[in-house]
XYZ file of C-alpha atoms in Angstrom:
298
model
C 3.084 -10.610 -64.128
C 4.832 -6.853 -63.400
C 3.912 -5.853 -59.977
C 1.081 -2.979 -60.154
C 2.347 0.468 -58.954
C 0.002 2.252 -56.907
C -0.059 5.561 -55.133
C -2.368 6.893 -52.704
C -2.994 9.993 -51.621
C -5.297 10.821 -48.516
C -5.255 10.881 -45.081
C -3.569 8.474 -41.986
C -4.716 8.713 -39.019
C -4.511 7.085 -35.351
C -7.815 5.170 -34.634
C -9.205 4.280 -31.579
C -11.311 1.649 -31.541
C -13.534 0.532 -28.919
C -16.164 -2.377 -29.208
C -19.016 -2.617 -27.061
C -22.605 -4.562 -27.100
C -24.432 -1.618 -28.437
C -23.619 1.724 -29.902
C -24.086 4.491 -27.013
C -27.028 7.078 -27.315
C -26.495 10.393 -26.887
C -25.864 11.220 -23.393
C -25.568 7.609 -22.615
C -22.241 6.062 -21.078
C -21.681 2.560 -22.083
C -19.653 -0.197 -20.697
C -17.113 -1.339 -23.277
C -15.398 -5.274 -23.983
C -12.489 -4.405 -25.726
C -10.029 -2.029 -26.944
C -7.277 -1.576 -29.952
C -4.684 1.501 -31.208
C -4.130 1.028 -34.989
C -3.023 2.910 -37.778
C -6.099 3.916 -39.621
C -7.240 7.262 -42.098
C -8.377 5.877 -45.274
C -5.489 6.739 -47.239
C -3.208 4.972 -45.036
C -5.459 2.009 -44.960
C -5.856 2.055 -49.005
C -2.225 2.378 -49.033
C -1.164 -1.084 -46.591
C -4.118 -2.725 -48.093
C -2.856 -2.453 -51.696
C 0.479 -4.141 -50.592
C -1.196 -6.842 -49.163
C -3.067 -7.357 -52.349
C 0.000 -7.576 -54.035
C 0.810 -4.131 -55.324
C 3.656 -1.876 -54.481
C 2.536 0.968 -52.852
C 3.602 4.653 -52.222
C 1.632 6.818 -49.578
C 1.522 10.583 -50.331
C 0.206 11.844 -46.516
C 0.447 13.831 -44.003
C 1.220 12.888 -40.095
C 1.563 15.124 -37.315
C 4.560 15.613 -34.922
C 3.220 14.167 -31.911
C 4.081 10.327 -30.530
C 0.479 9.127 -32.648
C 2.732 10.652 -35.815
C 5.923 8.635 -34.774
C 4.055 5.380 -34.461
C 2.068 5.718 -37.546
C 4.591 6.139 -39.629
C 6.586 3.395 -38.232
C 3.231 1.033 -38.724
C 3.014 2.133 -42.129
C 6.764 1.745 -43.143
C 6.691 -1.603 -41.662
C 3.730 -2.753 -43.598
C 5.840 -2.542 -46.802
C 4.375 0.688 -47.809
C 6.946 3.595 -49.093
C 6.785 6.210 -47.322
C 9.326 8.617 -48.566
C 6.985 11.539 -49.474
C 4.512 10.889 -45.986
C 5.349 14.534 -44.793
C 5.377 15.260 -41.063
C 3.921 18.878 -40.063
C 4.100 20.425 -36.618
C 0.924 19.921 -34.090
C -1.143 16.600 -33.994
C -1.465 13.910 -36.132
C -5.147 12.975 -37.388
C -7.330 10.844 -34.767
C -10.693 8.697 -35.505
C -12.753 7.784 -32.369
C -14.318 4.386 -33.367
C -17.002 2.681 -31.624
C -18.003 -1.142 -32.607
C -20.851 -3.122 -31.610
C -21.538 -6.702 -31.399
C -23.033 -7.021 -34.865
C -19.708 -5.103 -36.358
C -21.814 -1.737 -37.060
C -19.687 1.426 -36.168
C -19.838 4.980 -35.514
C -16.433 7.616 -36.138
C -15.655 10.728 -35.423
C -12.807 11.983 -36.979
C -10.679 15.107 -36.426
C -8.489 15.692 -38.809
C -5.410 16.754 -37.451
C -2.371 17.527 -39.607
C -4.019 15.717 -42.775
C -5.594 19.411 -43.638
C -2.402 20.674 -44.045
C -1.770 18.440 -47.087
C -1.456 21.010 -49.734
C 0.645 22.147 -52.553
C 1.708 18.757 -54.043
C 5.880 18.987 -54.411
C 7.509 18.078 -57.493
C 8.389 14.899 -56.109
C 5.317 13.912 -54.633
C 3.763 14.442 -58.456
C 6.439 12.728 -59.707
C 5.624 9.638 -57.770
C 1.441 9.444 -58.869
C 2.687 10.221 -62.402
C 5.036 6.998 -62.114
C 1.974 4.808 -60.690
C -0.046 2.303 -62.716
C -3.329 3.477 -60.451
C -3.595 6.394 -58.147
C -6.180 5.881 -55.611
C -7.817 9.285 -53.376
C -10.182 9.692 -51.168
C -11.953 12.933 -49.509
C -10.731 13.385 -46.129
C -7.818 15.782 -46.943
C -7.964 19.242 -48.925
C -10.091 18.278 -52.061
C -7.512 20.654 -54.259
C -4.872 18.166 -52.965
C -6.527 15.403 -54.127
C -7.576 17.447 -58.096
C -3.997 18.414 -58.203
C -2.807 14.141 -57.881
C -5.566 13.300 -60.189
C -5.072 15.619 -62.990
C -0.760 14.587 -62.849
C -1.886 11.160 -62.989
C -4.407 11.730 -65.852
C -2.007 13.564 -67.588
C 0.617 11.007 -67.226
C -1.675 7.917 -68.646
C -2.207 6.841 -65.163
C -5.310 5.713 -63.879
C -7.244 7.390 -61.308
C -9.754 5.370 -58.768
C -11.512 8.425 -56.486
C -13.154 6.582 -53.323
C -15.675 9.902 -52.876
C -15.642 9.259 -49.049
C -16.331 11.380 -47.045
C -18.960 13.161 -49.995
C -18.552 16.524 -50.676
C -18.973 19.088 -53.849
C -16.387 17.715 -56.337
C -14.661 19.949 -59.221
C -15.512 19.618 -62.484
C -11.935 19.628 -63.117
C -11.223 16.472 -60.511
C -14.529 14.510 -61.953
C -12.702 15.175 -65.510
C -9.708 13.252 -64.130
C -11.585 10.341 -62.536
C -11.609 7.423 -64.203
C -13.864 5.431 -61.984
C -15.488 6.219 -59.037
C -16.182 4.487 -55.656
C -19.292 5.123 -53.356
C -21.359 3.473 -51.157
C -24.993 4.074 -50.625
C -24.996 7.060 -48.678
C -22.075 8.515 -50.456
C -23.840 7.868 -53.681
C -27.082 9.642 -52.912
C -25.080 12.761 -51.972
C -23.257 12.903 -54.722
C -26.144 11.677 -57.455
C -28.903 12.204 -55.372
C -29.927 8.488 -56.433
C -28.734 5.305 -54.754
C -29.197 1.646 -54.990
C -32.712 2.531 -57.402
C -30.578 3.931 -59.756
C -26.778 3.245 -60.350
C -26.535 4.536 -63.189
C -26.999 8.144 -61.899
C -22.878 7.999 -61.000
C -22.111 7.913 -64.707
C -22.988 11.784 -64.734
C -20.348 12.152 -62.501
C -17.591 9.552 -64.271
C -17.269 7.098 -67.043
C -17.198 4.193 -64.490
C -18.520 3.782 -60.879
C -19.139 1.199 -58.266
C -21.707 1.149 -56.053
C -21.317 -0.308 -52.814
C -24.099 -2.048 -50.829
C -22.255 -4.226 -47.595
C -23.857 -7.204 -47.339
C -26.073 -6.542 -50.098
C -22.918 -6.712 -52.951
C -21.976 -4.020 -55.291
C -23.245 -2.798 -58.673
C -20.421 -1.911 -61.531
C -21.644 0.704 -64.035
C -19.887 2.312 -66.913
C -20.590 3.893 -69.819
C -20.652 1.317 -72.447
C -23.614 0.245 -71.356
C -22.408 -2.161 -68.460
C -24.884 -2.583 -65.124
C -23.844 -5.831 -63.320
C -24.737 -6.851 -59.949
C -21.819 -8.624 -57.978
C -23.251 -10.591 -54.821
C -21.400 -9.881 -51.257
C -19.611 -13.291 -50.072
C -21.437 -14.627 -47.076
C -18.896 -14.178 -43.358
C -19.260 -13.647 -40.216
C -19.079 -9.720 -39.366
C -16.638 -8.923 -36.623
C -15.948 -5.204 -37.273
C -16.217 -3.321 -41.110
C -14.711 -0.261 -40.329
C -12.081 -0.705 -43.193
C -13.980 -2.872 -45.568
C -14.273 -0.501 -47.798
C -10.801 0.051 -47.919
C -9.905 -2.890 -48.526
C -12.797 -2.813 -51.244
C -11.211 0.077 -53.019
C -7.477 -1.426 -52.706
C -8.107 -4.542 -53.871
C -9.881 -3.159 -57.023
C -7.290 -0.723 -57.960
C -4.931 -4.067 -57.650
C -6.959 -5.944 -59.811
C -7.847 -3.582 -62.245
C -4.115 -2.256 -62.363
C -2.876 -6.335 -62.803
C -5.335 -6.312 -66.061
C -8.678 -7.848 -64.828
C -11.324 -6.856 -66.187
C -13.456 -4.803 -64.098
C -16.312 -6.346 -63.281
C -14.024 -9.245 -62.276
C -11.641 -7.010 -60.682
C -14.890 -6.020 -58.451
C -15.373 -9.515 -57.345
C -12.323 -9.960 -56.140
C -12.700 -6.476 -54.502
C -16.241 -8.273 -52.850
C -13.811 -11.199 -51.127
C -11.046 -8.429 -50.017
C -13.940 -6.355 -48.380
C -15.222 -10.031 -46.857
C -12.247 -11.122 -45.824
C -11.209 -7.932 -43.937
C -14.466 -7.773 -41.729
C -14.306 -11.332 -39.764
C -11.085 -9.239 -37.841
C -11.417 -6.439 -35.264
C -9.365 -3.116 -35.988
C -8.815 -0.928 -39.110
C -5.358 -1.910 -40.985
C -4.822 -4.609 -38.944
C -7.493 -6.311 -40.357
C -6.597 -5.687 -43.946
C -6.709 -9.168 -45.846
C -3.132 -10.629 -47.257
C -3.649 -11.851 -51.282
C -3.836 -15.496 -49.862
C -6.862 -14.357 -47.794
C -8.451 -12.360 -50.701
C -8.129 -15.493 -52.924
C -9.412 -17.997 -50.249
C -13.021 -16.104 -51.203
C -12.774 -15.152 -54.421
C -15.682 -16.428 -56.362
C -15.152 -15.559 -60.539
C -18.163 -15.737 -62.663
C-alpha cells in the first residue's frame, strides 16, 4: 500500500501542562502533582500524529524566534514530520497553559503567539497541500490561511479534512472546499446550532461530518444518506488534551489509505483511545501498533 501524503496546516505551539487533583476556581491557587513541556498547537499535533499513524507528513506552520520556537521545531523534525515550509517569524512562539485533573478533564488557555502571523501562503507552501493525498486544518491560525490551503488542495483533487476547532464564522468559500468536517459537541452547536440531537445539522455546512462525543463515541454523517453511530473504546483516562488530534489524524490516515469512512472513523475511535491513557499533548500521540491494538471493525 503507497504511503498516504498528508499536509497540515495550523498552528504549533509550546504547551504547558500541569496536572493537579481538581481544576482551580477562579481566584483559587491549587497545589499541583506533576508537570510536562511538550510540543503541542493542534496543527503540530495533527501533523506528528499522522506520522505515527503511518502517513508522511508535511507541517505548513508558523513558530516564533524565541528558545520555545527552537525546541519545537527540533521536536517536530525529530518526530519524522517535514518541516521545510514551518516558517520562523520574529517575537514569541505560540504558548497553551494546560491544566489536568485527576479524571483527565482539562482547561487551556492559549495565546497565540507567532501562529497569527501565518498568512499569505508562498508558492511553495501551496505547492506542498496541492501534492498531498489529504490536507488536514484547523482554526487556530488566520482563517484566510487556512481557505487559501483548502481551495489549492480542492483544486488540485486533494482532499480536505477541516477540524473546525476552535469554532468561528467560516467562509462560504472555505465550507465549499471542505470535504468533511470534524467537530465535537460544543464545536458543533456553534457552528449548526444543533449537537448530539441532531447530526445531521453539519451537512448544511459540508457533504460529510463527524461528530465527536468523548466517551460517548462519534456519529459519521454524509450526504448520501449515511448516520452511523461508532461506540468510544472503553480506557482508562489519564489526560485527553490531544485526543482529538489524534482523532482527526488518524482519520485523514485512514480515509487517505482507502477505508471507507465510517471504518476509517473507528479506527480514528482507538487512535483517540489510545492517546488518552498517557499524560502530555504529542507525546502521547499513539504509534500505528497502538492504534491497531484497539481497533474494533464492524
Amino acid at each position: 500500500m503507497p504511503q498516504t501524503r498528508v499536509a497540515v496546516v495550523g498552528s504549533a505551539n509550546m504547551d504547558l501542562v500541569a496536572m493537579a487533583p481538581a481544576l482551580p476556581r477562579q481566584g483559587e491557587t491549587m497545589l499541583g502533582t506533576d508537570f510536562v513541556m511538550v510540543p503541542g498547537g493542534k496543527g503540530a499535533n495533527q501533523a506528528v500524529a499522522a506520522v505515527r499513524a503511518g502517513a508522511s507528513c508535511a507541517f505548513l506552520g508558523a513558530i516564533g524566534s524565541d528558545a520555545f520556537g527552537v525546541t519545537l521545531k527540533a521536536r517536530i523534525t525529530a518526530a519524522g514530520v517535514d518541516t521545510s515550509q514551518l516558517r520562523v517569524v520574529y517575537g514569541a512562539s505560540g504558548v497553551a497553559l494546560v491544566m489536568v485533573n485527576a479524571q483527565g478533564e482539562n482547561a487551556i488557555v492559549v495565546t497565540p503567539g507567532a501562529n497569527d502571523a501565518l498568512l499569505g501562503l508562498t508558492d511553495d507552501e501551496l505547492a506542498t497541500v496541492r501534492a498531498a493525498d489529504v490536507l488536514v486544518a484547523q482554526l487556530e491560525i488566520p482563517v484566510q490561511t487556512v481557505t487559501a490551503a483548502a481551495i489549492a488542495a480542492r483544486d488540485a483533487g486533494t482532499r480536505v479534512i477541516l477540524n473546525a476547532a476552535p469554532a468561528r464564522d467560516l467562509p462560504p468559500e472555505l465550507l465549499d472546499a471542505v470535504d468533511l468536517l470534524v467537530v465535537n459537541e460544543g464545536e458543533a452547536q456553534a457552528l449548526a446550532g444543533r449537537g448530539r440531537e441532531e447530526p445531521r445539522a453539519l451537512l448544511d455546512l459540508a457533504p460529510r461530518a463527524v461528530l465527536t462525543l468523548g466517551g460517548e463515541g462519534a456519529w459519521y454523517v454524509d450526504r448520501d444518506g449515511a448516520e452511523v453511530h461508532v461506540p468510544a473504546v472503553r480506557v482508562d483516562v489519564v489526560d485527553s488534551t490531544a485526543a482529538g488530534d489524534a482523532f482527526t489524524a488518524a482519520l485523514a490516515v485512514g480515509w487517505g489509505e482507502g477505508r471507507d469512512l465510517v471504518d476509517a472513523v473507528r479506527w480514528a475511535s482507538a487512535a483517540g483511545a489510545a492517546c488518552v491513557r498517557k499524560l502530555g499533548a504529542s507525546v502521547a500521540l499513539p504509534r500505528r501498533a497502538e492504534i491497531d491494538e484497539l481497533y474494533a471493525p464492524a
